Tab-separated table of C-alpha atoms and ligand atoms in Angstrom:
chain	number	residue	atom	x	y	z
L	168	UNK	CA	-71.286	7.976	-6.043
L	169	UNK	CA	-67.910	6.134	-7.208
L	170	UNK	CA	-68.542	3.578	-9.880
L	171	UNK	CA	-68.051	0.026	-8.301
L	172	UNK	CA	-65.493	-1.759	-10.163
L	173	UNK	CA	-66.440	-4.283	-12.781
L	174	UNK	CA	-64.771	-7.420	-12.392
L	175	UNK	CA	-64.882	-10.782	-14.855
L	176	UNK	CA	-63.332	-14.098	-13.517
L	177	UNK	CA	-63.575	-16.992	-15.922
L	178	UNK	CA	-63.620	-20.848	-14.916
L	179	UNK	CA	-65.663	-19.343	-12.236
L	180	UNK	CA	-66.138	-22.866	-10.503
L	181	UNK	CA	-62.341	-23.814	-10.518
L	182	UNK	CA	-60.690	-24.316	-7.012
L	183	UNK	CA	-58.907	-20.448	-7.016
L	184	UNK	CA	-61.927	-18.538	-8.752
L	185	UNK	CA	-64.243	-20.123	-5.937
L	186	UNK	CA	-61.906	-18.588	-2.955
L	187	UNK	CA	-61.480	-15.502	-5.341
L	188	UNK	CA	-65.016	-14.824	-6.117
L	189	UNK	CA	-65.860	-15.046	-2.305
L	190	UNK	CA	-63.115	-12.722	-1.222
L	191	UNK	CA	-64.169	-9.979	-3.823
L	192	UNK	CA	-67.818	-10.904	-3.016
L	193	UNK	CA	-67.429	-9.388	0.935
L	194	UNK	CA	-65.881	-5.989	-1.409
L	195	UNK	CA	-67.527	-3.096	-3.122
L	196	UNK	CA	-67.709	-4.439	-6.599
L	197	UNK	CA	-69.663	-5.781	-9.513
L	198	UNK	CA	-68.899	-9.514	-10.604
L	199	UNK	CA	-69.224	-11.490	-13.667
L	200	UNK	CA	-68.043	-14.551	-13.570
L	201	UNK	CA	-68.515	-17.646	-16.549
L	202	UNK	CA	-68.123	-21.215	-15.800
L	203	UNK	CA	-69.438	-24.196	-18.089
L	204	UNK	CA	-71.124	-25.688	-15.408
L	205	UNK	CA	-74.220	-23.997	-13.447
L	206	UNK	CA	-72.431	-22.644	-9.625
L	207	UNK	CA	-74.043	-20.191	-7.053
L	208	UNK	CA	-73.543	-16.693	-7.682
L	209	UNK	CA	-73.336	-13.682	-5.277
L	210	UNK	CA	-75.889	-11.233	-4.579
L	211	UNK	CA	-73.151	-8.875	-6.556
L	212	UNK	CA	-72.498	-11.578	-9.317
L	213	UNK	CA	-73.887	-11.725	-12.269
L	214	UNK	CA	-73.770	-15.870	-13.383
L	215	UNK	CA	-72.997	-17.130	-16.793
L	216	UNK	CA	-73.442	-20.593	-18.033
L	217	UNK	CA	-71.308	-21.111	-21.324
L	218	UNK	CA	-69.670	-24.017	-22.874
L	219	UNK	CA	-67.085	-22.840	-24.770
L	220	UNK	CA	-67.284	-18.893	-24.219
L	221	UNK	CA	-69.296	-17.921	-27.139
L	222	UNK	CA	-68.746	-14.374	-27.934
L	223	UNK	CA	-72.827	-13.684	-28.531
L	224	UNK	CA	-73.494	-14.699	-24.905
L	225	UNK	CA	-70.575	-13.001	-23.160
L	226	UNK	CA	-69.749	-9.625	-24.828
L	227	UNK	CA	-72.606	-7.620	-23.892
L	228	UNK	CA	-72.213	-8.639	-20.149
L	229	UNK	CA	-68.907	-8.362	-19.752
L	230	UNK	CA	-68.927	-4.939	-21.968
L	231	UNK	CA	-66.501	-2.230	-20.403
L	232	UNK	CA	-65.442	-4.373	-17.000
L	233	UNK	CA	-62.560	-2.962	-15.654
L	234	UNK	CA	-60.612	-6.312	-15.088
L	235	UNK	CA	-60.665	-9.901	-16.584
L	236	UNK	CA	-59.169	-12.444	-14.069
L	237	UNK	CA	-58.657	-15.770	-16.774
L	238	UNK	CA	-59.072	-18.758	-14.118
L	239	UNK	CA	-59.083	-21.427	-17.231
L	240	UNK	CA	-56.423	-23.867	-17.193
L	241	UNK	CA	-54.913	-27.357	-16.944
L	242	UNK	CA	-52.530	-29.391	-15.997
L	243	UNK	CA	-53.060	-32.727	-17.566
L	244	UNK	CA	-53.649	-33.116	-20.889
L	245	UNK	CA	-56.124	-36.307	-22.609
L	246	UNK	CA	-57.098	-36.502	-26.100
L	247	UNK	CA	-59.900	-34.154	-25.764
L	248	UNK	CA	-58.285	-30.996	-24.079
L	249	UNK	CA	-54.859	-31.023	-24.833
L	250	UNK	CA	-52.591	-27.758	-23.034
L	251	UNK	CA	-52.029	-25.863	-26.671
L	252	UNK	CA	-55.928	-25.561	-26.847
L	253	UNK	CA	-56.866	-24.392	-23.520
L	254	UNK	CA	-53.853	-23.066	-21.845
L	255	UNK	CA	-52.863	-21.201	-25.082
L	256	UNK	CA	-55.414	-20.765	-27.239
L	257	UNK	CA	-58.464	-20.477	-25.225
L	258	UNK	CA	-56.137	-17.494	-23.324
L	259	UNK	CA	-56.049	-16.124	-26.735
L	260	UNK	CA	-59.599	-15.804	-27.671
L	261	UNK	CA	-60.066	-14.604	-24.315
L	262	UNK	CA	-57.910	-11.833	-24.818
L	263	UNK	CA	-59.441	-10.839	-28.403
L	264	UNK	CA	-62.727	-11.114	-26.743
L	265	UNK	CA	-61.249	-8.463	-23.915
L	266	UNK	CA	-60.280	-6.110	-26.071
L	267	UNK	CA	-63.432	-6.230	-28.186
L	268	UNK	CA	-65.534	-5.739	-24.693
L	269	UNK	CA	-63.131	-2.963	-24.493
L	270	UNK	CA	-61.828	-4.528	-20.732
L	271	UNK	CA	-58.749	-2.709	-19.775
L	272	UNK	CA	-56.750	-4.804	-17.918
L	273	UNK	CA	-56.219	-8.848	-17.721
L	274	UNK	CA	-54.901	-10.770	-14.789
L	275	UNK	CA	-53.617	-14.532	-15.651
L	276	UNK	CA	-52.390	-17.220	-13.608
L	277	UNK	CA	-49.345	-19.360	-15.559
L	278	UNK	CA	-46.988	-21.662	-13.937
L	279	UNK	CA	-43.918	-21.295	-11.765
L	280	UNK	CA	-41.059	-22.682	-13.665
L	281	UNK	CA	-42.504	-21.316	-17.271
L	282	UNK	CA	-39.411	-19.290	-19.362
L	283	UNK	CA	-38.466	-18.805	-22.689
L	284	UNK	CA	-36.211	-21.484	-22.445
L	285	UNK	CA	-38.303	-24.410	-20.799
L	286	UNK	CA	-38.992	-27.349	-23.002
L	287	UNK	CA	-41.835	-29.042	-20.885
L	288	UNK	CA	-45.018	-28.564	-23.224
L	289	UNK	CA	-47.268	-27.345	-19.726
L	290	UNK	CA	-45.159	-24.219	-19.820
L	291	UNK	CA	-44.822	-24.239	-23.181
L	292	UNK	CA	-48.676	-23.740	-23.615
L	293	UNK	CA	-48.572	-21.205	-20.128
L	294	UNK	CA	-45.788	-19.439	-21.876
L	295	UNK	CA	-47.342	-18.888	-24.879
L	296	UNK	CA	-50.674	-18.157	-23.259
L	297	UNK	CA	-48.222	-15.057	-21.663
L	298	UNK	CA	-47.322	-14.052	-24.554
L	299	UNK	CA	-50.397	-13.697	-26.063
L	300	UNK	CA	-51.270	-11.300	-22.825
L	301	UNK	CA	-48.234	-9.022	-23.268
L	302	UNK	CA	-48.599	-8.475	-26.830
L	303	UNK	CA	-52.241	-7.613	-26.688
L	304	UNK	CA	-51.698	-3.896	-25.507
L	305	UNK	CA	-54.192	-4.377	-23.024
L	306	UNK	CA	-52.465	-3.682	-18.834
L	307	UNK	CA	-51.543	-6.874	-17.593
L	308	UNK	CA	-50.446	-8.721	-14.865
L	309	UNK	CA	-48.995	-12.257	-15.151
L	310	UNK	CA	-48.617	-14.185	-11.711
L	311	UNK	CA	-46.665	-17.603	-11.915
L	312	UNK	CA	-47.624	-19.723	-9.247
L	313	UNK	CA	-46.251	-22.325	-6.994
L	314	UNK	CA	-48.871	-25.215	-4.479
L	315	UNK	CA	-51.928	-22.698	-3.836
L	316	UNK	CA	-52.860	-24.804	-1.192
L	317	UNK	CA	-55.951	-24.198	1.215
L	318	UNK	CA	-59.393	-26.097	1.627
L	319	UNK	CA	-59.771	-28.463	-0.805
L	320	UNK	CA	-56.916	-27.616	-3.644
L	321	UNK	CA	-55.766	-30.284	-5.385
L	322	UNK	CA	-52.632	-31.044	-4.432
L	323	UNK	CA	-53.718	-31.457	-1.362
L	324	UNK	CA	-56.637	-32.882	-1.691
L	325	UNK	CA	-54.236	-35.880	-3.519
L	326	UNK	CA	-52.010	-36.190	-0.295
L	327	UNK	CA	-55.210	-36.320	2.155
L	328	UNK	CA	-56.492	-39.829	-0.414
L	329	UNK	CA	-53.067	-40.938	-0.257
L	330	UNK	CA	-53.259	-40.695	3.381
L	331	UNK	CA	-56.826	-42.397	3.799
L	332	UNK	CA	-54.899	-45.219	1.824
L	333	UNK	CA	-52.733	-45.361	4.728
L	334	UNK	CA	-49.351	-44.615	2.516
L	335	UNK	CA	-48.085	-41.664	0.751
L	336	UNK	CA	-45.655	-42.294	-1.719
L	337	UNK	CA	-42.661	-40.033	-2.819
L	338	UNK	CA	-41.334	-40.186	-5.927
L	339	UNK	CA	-37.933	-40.262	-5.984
L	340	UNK	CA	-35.855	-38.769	-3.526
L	341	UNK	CA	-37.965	-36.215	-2.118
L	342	UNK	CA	-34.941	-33.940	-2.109
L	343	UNK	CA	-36.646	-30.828	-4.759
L	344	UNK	CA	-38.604	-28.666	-3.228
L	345	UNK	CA	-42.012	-26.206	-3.060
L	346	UNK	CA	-42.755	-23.079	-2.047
L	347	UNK	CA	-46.578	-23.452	-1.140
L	348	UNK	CA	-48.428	-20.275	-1.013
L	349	UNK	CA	-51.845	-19.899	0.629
L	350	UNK	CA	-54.768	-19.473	-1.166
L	351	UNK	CA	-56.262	-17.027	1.059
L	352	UNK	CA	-52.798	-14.797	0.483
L	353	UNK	CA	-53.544	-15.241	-3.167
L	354	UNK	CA	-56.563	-13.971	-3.561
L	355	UNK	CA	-55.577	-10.757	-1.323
L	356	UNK	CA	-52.389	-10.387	-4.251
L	357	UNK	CA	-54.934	-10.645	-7.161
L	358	UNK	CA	-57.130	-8.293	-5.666
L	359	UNK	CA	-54.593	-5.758	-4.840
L	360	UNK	CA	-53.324	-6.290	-8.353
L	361	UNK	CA	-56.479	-5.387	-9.363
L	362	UNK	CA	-56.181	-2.139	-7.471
L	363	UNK	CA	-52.812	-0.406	-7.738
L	364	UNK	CA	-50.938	0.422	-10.984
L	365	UNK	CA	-47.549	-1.055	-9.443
L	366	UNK	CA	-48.789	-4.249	-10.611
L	367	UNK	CA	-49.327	-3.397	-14.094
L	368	UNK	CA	-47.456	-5.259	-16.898
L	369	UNK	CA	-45.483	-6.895	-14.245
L	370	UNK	CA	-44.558	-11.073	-14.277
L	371	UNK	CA	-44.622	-12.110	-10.467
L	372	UNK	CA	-43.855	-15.544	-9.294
L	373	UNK	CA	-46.775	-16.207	-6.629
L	374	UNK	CA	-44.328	-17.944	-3.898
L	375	UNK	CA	-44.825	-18.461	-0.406
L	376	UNK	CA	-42.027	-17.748	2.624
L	377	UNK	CA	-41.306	-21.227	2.878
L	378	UNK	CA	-38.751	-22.848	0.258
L	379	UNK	CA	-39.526	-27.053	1.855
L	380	UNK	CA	-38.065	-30.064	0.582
L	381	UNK	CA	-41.292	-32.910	-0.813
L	382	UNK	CA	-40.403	-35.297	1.743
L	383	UNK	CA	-40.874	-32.674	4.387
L	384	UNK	CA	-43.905	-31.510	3.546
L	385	UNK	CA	-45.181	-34.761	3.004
L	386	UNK	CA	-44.247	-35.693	6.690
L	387	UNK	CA	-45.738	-32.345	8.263
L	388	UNK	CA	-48.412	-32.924	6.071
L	389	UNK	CA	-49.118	-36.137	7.605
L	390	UNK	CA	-48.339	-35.535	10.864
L	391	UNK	CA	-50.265	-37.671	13.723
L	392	UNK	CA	-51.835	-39.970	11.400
L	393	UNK	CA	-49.513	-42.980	11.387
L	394	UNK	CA	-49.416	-42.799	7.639
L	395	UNK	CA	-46.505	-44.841	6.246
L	396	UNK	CA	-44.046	-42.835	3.745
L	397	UNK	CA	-42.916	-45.020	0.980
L	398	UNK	CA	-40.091	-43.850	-1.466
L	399	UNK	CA	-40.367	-45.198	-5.291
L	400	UNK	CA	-38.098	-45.235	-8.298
L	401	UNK	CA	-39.138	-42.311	-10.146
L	402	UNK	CA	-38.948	-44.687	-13.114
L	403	UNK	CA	-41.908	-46.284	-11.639
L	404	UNK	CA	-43.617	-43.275	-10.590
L	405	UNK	CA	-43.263	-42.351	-14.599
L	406	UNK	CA	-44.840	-45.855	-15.384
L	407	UNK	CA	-47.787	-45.346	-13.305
L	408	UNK	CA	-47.979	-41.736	-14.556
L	409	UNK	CA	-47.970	-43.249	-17.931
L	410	UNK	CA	-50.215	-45.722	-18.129
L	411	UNK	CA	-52.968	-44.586	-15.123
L	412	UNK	CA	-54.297	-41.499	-16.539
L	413	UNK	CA	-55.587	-41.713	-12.493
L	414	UNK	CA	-52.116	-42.067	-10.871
L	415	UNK	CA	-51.610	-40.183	-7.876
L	416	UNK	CA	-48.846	-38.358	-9.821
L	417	UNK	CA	-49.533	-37.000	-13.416
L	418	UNK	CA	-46.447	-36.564	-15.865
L	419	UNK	CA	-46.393	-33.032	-15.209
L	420	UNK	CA	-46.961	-33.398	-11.991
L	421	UNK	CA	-43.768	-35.447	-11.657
L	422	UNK	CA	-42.212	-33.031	-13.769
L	423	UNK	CA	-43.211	-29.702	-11.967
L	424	UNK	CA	-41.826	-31.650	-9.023
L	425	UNK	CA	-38.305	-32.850	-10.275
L	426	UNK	CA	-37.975	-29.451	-11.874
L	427	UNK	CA	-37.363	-28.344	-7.927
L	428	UNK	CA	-38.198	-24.629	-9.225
L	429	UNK	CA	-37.589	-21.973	-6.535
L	430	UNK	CA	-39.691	-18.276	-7.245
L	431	UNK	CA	-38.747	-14.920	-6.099
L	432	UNK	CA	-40.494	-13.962	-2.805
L	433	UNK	CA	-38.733	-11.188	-2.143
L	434	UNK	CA	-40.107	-9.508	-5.351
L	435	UNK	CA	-43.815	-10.388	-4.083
L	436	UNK	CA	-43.230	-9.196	-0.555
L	437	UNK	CA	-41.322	-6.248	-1.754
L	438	UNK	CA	-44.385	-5.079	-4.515
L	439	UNK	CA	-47.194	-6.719	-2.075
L	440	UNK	CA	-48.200	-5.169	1.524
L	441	UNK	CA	-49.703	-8.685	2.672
L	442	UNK	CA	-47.599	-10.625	5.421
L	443	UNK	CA	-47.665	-13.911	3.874
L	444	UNK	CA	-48.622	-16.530	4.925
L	445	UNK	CA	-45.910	-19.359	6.589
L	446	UNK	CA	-47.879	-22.773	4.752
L	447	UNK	CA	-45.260	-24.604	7.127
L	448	UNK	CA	-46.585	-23.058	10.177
L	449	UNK	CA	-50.156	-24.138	9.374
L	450	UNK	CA	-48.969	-27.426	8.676
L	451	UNK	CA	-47.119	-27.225	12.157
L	452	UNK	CA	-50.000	-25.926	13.957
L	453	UNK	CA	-52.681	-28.215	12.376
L	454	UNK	CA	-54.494	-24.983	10.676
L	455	UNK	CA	-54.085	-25.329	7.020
L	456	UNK	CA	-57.140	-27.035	5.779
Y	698	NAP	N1	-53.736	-24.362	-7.954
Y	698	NAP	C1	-52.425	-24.227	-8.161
Y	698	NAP	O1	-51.615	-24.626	-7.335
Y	698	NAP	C2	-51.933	-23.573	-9.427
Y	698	NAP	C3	-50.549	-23.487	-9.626
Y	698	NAP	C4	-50.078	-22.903	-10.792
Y	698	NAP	C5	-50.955	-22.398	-11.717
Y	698	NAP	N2	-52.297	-22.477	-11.501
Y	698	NAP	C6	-53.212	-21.944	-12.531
Y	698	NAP	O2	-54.254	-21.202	-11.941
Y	698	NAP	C7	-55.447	-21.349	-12.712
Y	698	NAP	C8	-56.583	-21.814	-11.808
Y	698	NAP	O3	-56.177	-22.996	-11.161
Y	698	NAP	P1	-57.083	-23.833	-10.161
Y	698	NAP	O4	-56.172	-24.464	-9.187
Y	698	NAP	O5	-58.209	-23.036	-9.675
Y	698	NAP	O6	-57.558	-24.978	-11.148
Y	698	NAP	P2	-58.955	-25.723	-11.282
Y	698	NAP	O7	-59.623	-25.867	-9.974
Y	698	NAP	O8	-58.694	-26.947	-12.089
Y	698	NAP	O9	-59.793	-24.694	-12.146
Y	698	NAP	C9	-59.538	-24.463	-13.489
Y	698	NAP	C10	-60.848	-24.159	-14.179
Y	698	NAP	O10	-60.600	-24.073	-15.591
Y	698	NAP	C11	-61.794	-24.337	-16.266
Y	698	NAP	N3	-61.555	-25.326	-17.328
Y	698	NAP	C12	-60.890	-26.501	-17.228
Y	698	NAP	N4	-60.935	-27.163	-18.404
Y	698	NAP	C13	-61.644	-26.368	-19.252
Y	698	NAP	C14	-62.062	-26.509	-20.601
Y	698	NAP	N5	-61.767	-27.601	-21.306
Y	698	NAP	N6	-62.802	-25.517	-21.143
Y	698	NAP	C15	-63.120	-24.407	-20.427
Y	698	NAP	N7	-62.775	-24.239	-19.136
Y	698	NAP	C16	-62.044	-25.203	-18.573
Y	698	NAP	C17	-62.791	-24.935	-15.275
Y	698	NAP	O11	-63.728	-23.921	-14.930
Y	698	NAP	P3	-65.303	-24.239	-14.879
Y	698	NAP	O12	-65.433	-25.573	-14.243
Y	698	NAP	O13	-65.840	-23.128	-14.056
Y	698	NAP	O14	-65.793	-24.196	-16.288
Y	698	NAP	C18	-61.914	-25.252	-14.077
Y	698	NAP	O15	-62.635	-25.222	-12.890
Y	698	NAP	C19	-55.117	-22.354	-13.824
Y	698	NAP	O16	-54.778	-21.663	-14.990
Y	698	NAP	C20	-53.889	-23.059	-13.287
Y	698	NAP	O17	-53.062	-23.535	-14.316
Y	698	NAP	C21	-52.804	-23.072	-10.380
């Protein structure tokens, strides 16, 4: 009988690893998956509890896996977890711990809009979280997503308070746009990443068909729910962000928005054999969440 793959997500409880970790669940495989906080595991999952990823309770059980999928990340920074210790160098410790589990291959989610030239310190700490990845020698592949959006995702999940306020509010314009992808489309990607050699040591932006201006998502997104739209200075919306640590728009968040970053689709339709997802047509068609 053919070995089951050995799998390792980490930040197991995280909004992508949950949808992830049920996908591969339903498949032939063998999961590990790490969280800080205690989650239910999978008749095929093994569960660990750790704080801060202690090598003496992981490398044993993760010993030999054939991928790590590193789920750990964040996008707003406070004076306890700032982005240079957990974007970069928790992804760095992860990766020495890989390659002393001898895992072969590592699968990371950074950020669309992270290059060597970006001076934002979110994809400062994604990009050198990357690099850390492609120098390690260990197969790799490096997605850079856009909105995952599905049940319960953040940035959703933001919108749907905003509309139980009665008003959304757009910073700005409105006039950048997204490129939502959904997160059921994502997890097919990592998985077939995890499969087929075409995807190693590759950097893929994770995209979805549709390239929508803010304000029109906004409105599709609140479609037949008589929520008022309400357009603010983005000097204000940087105010709020910067003294609400609670706002409805981080800093980053503001600044992933303005930054109106468009991904390559055509490179993950052309390497990918899923039909992806239209996140406008759910919208349309009342289906996304
Ligand atoms: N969702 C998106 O639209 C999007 C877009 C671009 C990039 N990404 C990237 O994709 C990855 C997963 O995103 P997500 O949407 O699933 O985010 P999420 O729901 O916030 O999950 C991230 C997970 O990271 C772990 N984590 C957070 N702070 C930590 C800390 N101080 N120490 C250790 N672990 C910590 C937590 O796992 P536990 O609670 O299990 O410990 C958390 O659930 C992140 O790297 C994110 O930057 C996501």
């Amino acid at each position: 009988m053919v070995k089951p793959l050995k799998i390792v997500v980490t930040g197991a409880s995280g909004f992508i690893a949950k949808n992830l970790r049920k996908y591969l669940s339903e498949k032939n495989l063998e999961l590990v998956s790490i969280s800080r906080n205690d989650f239910k595991n999978y008749k095929c999952e093994t569960k660990i509890i750790s704080k801060n990823y202690e090598e003496k309770n992981l490398l044993k059980k993760i010993q030999n896996s054939d991928v790590l999928i590193h789920l750990v990340g964040i996008g707003k920074q406070s004076v306890n977890t700032d982005y240079d210790m957990i974007n970069t160098e928790l992804t760095k410790y992860i990766v020495n711990l890989s390659k002393k589990a001898r895992i072969k291959k590592i699968i990371f989610l950074s950020g669309l809009g992270v290059s060597s030239s970006t001076s934002l310190g979110y994809f400062i700490s994604k990009y050198n979280a990357e690099k850390q990845i492609i120098n390690s020698g260990l197969d790799y592949t490096i997605f850079r997503p856009s909105y995952i959006v599905g049940k319960d995702d953040l940035f959703s999940r933001n919108l749907k308070k905003q509309i139980k306020s009665g008003e959304i509010i757009i910073p700005g314009s409105g006039n950048y746009s997204i490129q939502p992808i959904h997160v059921s489309d994502v997890v097919k990607v990592i998985f077939e990443s995890v499969l087929e050699l075409k995807f190693n040591n590759k950097i893929i932006d994770l995209v979805g068909p549709d390239y929508v201006t803010f304000e029109k998502y906004v409105k599709l997104f609140s479609k037949g729910t008589k929520t008022k739209i309400r357009k603010i200075k983005l000097e204000e919306a940087y105010h709020n962000a910067i003294i609400n640590s609670k706002s409805d728009f981080g800093i980053d968040d503001l600044n992933i928005l303005i930054g109106n970053f468009k991904g390559n689709y055509k490179k993950l339709s052309k390497i990918s054999k899923i039909e992806f997802k239209s996140v406008l047509k759910l919208l349309q068609s009342g289906r996304l969440l």
